[in-house]
mmCIF file of C-alpha atoms and ligand atoms in Angstrom:
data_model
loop_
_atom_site.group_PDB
_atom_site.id
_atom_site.type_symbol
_atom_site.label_atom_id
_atom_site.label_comp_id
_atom_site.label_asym_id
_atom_site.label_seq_id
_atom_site.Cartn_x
_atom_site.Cartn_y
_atom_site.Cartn_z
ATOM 1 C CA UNK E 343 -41.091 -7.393 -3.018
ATOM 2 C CA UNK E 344 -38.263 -6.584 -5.036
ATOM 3 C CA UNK E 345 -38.057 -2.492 -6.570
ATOM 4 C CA UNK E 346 -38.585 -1.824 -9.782
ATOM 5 C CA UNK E 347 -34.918 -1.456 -11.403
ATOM 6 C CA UNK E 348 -33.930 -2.870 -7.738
ATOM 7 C CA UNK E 349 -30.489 -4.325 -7.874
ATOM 8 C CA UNK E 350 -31.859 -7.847 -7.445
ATOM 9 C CA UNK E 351 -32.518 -7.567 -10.862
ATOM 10 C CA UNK E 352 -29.007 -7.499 -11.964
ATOM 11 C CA UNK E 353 -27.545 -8.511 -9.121
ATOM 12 C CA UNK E 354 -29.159 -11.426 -7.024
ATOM 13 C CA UNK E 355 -26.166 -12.270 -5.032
ATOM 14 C CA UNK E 356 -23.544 -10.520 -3.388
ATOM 15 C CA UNK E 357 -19.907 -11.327 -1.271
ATOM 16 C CA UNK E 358 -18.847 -8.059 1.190
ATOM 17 C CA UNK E 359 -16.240 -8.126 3.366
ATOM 18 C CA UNK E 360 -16.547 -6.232 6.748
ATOM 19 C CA UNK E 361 -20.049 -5.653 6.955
ATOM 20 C CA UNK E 362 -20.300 -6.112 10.691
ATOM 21 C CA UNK E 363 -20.076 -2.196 10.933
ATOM 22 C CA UNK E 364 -19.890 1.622 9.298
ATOM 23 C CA UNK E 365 -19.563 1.583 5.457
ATOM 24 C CA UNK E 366 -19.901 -2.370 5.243
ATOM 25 C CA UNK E 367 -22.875 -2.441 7.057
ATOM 26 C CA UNK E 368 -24.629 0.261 5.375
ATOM 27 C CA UNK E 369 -23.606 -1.301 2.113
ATOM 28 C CA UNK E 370 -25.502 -4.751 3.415
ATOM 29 C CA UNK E 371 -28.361 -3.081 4.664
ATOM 30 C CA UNK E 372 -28.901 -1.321 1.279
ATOM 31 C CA UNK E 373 -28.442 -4.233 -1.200
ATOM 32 C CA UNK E 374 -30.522 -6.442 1.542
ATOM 33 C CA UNK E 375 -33.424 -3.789 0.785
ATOM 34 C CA UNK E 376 -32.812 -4.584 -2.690
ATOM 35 C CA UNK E 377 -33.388 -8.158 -1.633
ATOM 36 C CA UNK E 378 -29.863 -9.206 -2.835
ATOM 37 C CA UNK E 379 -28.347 -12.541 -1.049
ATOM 38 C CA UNK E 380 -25.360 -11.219 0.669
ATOM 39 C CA UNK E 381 -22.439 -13.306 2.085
ATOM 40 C CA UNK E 382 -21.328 -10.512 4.695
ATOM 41 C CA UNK E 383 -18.192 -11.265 6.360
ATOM 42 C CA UNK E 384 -16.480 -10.412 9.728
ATOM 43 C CA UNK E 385 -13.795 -11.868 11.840
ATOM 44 C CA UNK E 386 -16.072 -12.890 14.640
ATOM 45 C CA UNK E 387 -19.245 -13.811 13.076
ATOM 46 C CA UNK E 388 -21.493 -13.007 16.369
ATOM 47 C CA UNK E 389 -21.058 -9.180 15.232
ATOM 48 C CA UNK E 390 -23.392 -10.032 12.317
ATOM 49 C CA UNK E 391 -26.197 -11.038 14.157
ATOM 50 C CA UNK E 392 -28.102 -8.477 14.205
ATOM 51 C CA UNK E 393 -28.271 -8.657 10.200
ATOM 52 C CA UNK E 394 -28.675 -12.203 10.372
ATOM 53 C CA UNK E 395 -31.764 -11.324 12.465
ATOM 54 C CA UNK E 396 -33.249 -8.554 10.277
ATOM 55 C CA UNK E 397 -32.726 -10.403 7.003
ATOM 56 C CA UNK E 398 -32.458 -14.329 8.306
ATOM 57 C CA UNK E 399 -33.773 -15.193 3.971
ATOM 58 C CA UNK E 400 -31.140 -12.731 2.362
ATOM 59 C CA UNK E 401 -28.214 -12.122 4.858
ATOM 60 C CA UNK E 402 -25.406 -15.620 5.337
ATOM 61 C CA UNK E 403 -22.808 -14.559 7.986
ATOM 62 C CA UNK E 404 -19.440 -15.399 7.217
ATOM 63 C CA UNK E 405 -16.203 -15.682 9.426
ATOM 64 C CA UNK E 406 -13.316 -14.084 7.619
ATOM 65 C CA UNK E 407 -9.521 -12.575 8.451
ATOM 66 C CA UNK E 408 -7.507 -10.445 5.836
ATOM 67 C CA UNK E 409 -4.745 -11.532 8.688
ATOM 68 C CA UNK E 410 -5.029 -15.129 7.695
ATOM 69 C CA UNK E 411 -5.055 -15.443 3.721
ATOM 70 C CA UNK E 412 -5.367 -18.968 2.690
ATOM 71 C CA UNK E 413 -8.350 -19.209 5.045
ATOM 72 C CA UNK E 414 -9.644 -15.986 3.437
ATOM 73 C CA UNK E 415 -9.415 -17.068 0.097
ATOM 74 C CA UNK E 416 -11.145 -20.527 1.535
ATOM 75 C CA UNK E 417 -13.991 -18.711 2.766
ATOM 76 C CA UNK E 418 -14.407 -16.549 -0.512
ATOM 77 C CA UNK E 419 -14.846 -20.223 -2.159
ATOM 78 C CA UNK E 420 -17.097 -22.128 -0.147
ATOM 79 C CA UNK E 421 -18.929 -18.796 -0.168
ATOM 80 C CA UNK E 422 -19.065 -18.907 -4.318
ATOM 81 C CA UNK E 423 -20.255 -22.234 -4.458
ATOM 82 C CA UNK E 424 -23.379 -21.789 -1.837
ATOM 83 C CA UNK E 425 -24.140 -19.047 -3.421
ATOM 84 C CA UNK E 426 -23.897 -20.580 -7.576
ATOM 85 C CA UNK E 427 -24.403 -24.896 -6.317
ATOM 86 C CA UNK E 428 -23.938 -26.855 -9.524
ATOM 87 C CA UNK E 429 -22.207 -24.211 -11.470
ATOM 88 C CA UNK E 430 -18.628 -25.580 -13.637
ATOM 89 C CA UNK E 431 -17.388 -21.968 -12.465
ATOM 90 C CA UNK E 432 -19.437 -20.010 -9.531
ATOM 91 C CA UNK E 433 -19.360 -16.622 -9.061
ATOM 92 C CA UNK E 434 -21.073 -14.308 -7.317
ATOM 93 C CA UNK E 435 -22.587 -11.247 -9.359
ATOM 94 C CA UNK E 436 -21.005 -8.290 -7.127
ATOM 95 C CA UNK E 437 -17.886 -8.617 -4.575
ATOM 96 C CA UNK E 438 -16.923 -5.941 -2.408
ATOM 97 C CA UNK E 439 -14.040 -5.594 -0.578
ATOM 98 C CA UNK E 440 -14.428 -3.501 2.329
ATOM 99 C CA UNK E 441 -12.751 -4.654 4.774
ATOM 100 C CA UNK E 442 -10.179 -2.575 6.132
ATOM 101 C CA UNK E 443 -8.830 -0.506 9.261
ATOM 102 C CA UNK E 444 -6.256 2.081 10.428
ATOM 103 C CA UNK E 445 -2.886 2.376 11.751
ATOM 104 C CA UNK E 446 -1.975 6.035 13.236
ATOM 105 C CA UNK E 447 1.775 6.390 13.555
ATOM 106 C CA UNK E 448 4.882 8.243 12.545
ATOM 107 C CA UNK E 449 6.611 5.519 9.989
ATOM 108 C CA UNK E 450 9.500 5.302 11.746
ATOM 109 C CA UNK E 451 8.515 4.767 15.140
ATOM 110 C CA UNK E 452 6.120 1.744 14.531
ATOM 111 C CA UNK E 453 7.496 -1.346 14.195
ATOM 112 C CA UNK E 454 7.917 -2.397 10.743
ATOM 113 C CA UNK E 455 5.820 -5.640 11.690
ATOM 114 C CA UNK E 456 3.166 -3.691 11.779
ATOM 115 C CA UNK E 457 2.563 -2.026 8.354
ATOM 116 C CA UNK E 458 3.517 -5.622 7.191
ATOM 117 C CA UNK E 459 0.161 -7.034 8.909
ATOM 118 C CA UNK E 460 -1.407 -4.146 7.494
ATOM 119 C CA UNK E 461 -0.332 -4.641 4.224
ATOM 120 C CA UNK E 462 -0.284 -8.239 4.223
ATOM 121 C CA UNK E 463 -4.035 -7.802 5.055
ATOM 122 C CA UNK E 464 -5.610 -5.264 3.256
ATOM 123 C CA UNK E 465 -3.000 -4.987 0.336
ATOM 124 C CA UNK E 466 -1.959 -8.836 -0.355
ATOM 125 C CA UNK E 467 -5.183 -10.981 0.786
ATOM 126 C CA UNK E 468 -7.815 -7.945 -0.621
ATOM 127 C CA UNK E 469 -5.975 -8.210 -4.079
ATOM 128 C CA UNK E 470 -6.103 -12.355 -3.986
ATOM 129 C CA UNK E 471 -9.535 -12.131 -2.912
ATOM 130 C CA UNK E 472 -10.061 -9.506 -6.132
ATOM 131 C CA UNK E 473 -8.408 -11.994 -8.226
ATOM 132 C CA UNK E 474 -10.618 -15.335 -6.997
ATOM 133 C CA UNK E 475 -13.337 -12.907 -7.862
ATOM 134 C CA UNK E 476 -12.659 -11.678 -10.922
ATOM 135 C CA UNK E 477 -11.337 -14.918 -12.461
ATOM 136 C CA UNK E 478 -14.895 -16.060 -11.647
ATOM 137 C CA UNK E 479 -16.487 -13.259 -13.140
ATOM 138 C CA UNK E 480 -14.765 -13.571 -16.526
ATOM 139 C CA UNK E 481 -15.255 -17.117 -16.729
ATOM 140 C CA UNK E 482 -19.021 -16.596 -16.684
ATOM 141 C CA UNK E 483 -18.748 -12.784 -18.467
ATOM 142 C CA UNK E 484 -20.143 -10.548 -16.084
ATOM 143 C CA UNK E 485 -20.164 -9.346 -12.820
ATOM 144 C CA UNK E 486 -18.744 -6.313 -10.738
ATOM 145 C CA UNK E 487 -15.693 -6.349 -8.464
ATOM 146 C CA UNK E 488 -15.871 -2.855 -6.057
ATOM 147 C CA UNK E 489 -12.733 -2.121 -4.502
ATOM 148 C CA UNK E 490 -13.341 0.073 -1.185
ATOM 149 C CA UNK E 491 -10.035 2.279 -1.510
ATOM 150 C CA UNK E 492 -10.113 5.583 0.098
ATOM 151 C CA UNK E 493 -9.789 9.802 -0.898
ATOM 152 C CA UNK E 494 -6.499 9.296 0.883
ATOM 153 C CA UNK E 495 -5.289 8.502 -2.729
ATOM 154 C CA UNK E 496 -6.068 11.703 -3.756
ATOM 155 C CA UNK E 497 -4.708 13.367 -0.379
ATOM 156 C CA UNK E 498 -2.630 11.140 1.860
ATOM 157 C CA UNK E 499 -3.210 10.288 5.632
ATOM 158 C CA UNK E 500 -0.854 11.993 7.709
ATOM 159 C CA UNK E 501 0.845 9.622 9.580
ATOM 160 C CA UNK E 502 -1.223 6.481 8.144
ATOM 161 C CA UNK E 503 1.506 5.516 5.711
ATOM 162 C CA UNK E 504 0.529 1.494 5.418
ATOM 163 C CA UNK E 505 -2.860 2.514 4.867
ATOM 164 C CA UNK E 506 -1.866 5.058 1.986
ATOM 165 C CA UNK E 507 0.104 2.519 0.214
ATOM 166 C CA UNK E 508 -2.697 -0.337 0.743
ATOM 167 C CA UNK E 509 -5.389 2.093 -0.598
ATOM 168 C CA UNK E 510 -3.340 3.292 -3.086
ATOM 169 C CA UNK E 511 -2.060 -0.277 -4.549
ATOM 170 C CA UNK E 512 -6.107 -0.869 -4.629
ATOM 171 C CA UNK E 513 -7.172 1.932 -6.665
ATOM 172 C CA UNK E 514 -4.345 0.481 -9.153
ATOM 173 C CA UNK E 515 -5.565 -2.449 -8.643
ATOM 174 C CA UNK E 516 -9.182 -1.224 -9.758
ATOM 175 C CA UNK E 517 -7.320 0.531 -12.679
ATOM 176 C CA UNK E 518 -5.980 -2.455 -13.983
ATOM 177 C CA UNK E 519 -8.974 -4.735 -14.357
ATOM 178 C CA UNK E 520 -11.224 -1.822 -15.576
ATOM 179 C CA UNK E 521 -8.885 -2.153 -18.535
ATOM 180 C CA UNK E 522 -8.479 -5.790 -18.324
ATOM 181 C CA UNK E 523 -12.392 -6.114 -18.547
ATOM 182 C CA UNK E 524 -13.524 -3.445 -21.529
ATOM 183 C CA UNK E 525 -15.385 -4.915 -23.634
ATOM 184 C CA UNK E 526 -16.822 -7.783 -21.328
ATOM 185 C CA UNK E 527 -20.130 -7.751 -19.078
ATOM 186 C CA UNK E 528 -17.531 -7.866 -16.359
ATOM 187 C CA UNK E 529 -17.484 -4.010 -14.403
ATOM 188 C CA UNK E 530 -14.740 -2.642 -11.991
ATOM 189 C CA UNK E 531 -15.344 -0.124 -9.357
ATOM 190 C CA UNK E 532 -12.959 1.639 -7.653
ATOM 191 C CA UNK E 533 -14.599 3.515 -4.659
ATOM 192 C CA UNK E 534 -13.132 6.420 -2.788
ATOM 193 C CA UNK E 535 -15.123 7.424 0.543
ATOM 194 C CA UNK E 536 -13.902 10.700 2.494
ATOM 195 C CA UNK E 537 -14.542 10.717 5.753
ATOM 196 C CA UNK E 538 -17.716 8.997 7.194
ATOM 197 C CA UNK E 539 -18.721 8.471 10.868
ATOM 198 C CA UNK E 540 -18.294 4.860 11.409
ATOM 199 C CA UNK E 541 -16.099 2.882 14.081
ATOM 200 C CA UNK E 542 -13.068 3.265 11.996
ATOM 201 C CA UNK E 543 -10.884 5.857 14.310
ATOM 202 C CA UNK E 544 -12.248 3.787 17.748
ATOM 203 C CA UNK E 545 -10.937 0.639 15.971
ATOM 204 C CA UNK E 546 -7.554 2.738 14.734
ATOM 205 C CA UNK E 547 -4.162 0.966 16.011
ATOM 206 C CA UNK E 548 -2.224 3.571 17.854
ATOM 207 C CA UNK E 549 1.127 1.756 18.445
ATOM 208 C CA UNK E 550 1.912 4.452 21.448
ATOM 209 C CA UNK E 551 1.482 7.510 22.554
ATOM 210 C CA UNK E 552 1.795 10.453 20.524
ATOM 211 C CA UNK E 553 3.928 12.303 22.457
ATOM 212 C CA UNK E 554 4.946 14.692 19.414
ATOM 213 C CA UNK E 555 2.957 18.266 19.625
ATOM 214 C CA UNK E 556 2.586 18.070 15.706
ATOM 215 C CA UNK E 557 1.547 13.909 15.786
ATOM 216 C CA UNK E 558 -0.875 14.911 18.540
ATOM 217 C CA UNK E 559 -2.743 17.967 16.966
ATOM 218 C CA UNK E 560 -2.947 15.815 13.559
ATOM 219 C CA UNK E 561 -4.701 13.202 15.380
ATOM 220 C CA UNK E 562 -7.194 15.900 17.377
ATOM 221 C CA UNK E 563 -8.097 17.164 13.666
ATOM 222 C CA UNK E 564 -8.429 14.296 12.165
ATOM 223 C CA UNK E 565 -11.421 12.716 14.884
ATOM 224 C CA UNK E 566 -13.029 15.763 15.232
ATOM 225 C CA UNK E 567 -13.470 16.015 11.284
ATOM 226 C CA UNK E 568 -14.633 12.292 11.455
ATOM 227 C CA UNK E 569 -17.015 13.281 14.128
ATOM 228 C CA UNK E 570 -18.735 15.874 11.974
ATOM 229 C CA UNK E 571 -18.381 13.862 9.063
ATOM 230 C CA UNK E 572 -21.858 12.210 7.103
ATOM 231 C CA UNK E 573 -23.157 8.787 7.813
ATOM 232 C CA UNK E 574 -22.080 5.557 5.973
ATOM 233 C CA UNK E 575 -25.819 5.432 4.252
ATOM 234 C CA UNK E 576 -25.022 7.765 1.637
ATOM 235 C CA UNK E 577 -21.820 5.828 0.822
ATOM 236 C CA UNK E 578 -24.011 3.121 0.395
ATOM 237 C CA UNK E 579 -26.387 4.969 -1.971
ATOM 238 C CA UNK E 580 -23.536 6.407 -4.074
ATOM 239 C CA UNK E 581 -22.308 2.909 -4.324
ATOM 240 C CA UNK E 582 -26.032 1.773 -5.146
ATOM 241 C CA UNK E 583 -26.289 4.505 -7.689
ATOM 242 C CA UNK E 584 -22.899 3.375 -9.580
ATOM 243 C CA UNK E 585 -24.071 -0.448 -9.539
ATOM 244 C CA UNK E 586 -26.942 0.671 -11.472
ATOM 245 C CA UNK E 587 -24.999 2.552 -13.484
ATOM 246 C CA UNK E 588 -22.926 -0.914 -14.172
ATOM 247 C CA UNK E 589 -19.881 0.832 -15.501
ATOM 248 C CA UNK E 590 -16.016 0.371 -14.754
ATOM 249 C CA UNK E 591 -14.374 3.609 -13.268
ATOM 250 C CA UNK E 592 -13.761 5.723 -10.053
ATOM 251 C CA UNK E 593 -16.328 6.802 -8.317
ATOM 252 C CA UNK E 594 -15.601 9.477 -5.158
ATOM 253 C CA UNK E 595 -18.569 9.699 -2.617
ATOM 254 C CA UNK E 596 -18.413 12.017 0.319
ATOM 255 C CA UNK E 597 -18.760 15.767 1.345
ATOM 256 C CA UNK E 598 -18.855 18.325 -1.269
ATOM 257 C CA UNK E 599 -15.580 19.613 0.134
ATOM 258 C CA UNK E 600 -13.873 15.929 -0.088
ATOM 259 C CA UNK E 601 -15.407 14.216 -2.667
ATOM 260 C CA UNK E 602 -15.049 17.045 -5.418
ATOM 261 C CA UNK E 603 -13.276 20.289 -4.705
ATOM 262 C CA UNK E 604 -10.178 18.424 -2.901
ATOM 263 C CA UNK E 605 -9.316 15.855 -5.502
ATOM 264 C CA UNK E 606 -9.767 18.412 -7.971
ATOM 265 C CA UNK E 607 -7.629 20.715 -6.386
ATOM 266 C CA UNK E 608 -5.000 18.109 -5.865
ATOM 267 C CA UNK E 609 -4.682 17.275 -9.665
ATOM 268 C CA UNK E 610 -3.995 20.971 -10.283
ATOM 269 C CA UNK E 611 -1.666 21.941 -7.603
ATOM 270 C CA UNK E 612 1.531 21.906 -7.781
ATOM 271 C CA UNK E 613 3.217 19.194 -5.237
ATOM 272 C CA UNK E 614 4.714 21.627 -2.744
ATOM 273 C CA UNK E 615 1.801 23.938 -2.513
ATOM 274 C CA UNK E 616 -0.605 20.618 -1.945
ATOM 275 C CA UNK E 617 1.906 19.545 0.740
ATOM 276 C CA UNK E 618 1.095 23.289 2.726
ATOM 277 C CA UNK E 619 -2.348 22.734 2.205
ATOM 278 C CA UNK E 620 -2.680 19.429 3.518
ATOM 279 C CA UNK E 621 -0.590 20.387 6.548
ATOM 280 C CA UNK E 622 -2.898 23.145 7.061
ATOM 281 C CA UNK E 623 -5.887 20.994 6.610
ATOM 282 C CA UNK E 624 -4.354 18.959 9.116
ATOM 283 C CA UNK E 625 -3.904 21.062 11.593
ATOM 284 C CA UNK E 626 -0.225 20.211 11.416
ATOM 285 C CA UNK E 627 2.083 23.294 13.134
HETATM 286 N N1 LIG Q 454 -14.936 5.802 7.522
HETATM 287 C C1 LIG Q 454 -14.225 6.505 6.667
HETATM 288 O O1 LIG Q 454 -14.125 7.731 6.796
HETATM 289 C C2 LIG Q 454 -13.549 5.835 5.497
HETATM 290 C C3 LIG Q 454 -13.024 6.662 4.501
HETATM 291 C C4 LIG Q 454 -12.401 6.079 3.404
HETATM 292 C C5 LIG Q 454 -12.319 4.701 3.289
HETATM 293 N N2 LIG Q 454 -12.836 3.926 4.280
HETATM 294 C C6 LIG Q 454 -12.713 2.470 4.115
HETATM 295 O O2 LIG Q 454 -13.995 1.887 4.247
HETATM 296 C C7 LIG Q 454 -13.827 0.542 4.707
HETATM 297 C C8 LIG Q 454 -14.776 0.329 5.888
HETATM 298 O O3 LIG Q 454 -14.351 1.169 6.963
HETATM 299 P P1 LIG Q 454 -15.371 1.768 8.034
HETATM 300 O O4 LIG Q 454 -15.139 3.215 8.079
HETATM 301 O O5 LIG Q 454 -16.713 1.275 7.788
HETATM 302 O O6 LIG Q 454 -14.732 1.172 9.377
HETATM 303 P P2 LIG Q 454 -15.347 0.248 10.533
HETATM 304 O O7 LIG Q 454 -16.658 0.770 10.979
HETATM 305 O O8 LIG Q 454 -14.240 0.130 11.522
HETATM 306 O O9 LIG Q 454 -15.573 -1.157 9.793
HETATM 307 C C9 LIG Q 454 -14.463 -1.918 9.385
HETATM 308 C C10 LIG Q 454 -14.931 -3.268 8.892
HETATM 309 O O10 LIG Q 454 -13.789 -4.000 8.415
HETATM 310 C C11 LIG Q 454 -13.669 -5.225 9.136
HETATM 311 N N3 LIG Q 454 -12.257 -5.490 9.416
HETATM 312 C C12 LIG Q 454 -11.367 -4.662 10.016
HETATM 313 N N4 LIG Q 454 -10.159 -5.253 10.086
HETATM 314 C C13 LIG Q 454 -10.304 -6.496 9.551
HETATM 315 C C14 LIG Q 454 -9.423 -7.597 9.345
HETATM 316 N N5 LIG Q 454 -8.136 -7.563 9.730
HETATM 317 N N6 LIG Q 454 -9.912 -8.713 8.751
HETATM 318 C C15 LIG Q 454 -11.223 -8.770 8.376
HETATM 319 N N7 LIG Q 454 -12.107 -7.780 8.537
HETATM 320 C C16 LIG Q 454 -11.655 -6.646 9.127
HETATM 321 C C17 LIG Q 454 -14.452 -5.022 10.436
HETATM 322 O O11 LIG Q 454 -14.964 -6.287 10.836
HETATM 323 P P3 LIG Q 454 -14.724 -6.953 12.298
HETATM 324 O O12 LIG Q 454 -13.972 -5.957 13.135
HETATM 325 O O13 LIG Q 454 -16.103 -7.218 12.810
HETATM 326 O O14 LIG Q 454 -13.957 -8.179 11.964
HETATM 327 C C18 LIG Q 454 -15.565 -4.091 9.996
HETATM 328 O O15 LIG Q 454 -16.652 -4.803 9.468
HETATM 329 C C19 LIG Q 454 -12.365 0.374 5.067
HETATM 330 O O16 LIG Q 454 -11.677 -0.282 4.015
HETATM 331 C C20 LIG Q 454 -11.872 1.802 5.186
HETATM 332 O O17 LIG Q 454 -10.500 1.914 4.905
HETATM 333 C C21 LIG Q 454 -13.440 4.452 5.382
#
């Protein structure tokens, strides 16, 4: 049975990429409680089983690849018209794009191949994927469109430049159609998790070795902070929280530390003092 002010309410269907594991799969499980239809995506599909198998009414697997766009954006489609059949433009009532990973290297010594695919991927086919969705959305005036960006806007990832700039041309992204869609019933959320414990650094592309003394004590800091940090359920009840809240805008979830003191503290310092702190913070000699 549904909750009262459940999401289902608003929201009876959903499209998520990456919910095969950490944040995307926490986000699944909770709008699945909410008995919202989610299309959950993942590039081999046999990693969402085990949601298929919890929730075989609510939960459709699908296969998707940010590495391969057209079939991406051919997935999102079929996907919209399952999940609307009949209607002149479907559209699904919340998209999320989650999907995403990490590449750990000095920007110089990775090939630049490399932060192309990364780009490409969660940069180029996240945004047409955002635009598929929100074209749909305004057609039938309403909707929301969550974009999964990161607190690495607010601080950057040492050493993670490709994923800075992806998560960074997001949250612009998000700015954009929050303006583009005042005034309409369609909402834009731009999400920023800190750090949560998910498979995010096991999955991390480390080109080489880090045979730098200053790229190797970055990476010890960062993965031990990660393995201290909170689980992806309370991302997914933040995110819960703000769909309720149906409103356009940024919305930071995280430790008290990350999701409020730091950002704060990065809008007032001054550039050269934030770069010393963050090399502290990182453990950087
Ligand atoms: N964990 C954190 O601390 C943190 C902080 C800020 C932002 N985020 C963001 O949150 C999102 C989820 O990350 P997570 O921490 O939950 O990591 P995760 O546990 O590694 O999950 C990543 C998800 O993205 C999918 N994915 C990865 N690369 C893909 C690709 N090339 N094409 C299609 N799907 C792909 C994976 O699916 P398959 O591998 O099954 O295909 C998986 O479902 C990411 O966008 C990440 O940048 C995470």
């Amino acid at each position: 049975m549904p909750r009262p002010h459940s999401l289902s309410t608003h929201y009876p269907t959903a499209f998520l990429t990456g919910a095969s594991s950490g944040i995307g799969c926490a986000i699944a499980e909770m709008l699945l409680a909410e008995n919202v239809r989610v299309w959950g995506t993942a590039r081999d599909i046999a990693r969402l089983a085990p949601l298929v198998e919890k929730h075989p009414a609510l939960f459709i697997p699908v296969a998707l690849d940010l590495d391969n766009s057209d079939a991406a954006q051919a997935a999102f489609e079929t996907a919209s018209a399952e999940a609307a059949p009949g209607a002149s433009s479907p559209s699904f009532d919340i998209v999320i794009n989650n999907a995403g990973y990490g590449v750990f290297a000095p920007f110089a010594d990775a090939d630049f191949s490399l932060w192309k695919t990364q780009l490409d991927g969660m940069l180029i086919t996240t945004t047409r994927l955002a635009h598929a969705a929100f074209r749909a959305m305004q057609a039938c005036n309403r909707g929301c469109l969550v974009n999964v960006s990161s607190l690495a806007v607010d601080f950057s990832l040492p050493y993670m430049s490709g994923y800075n700039i992806a998560k960074a041309g997001l949250s612009a992204l998000s700015a954009s159609l929050a303006f583009e869609a005042r005034g309409t019933g369609v909402c834009v959320i731009d999400f920023r998790p800190g750090d949560y414990r998910t498979a995010f650094n096991r999955a991390m592309q480390i080109p080489r070795a880090n045979d730098s003394v200053c790229v190797a004590s970055v990476w010890r800091t960062i993965d031990s902070q990660f393995n201290t940090a909170p689980l992806p359920a309370r991302a997914a009840s933040d995110l819960r929280r703000a769909l309720l809240r149906g409103r356009s805008g940024t919305v930071r979830s995280g430790s008290f530390f990350q999701a409020r003191l730091a950002p704060l503290v990065a809008r007032l310092l001054p550039a050269r003092l934030l770069r010393a702190l963050e090399a502290r913070y990182f453990g950087s000699p």
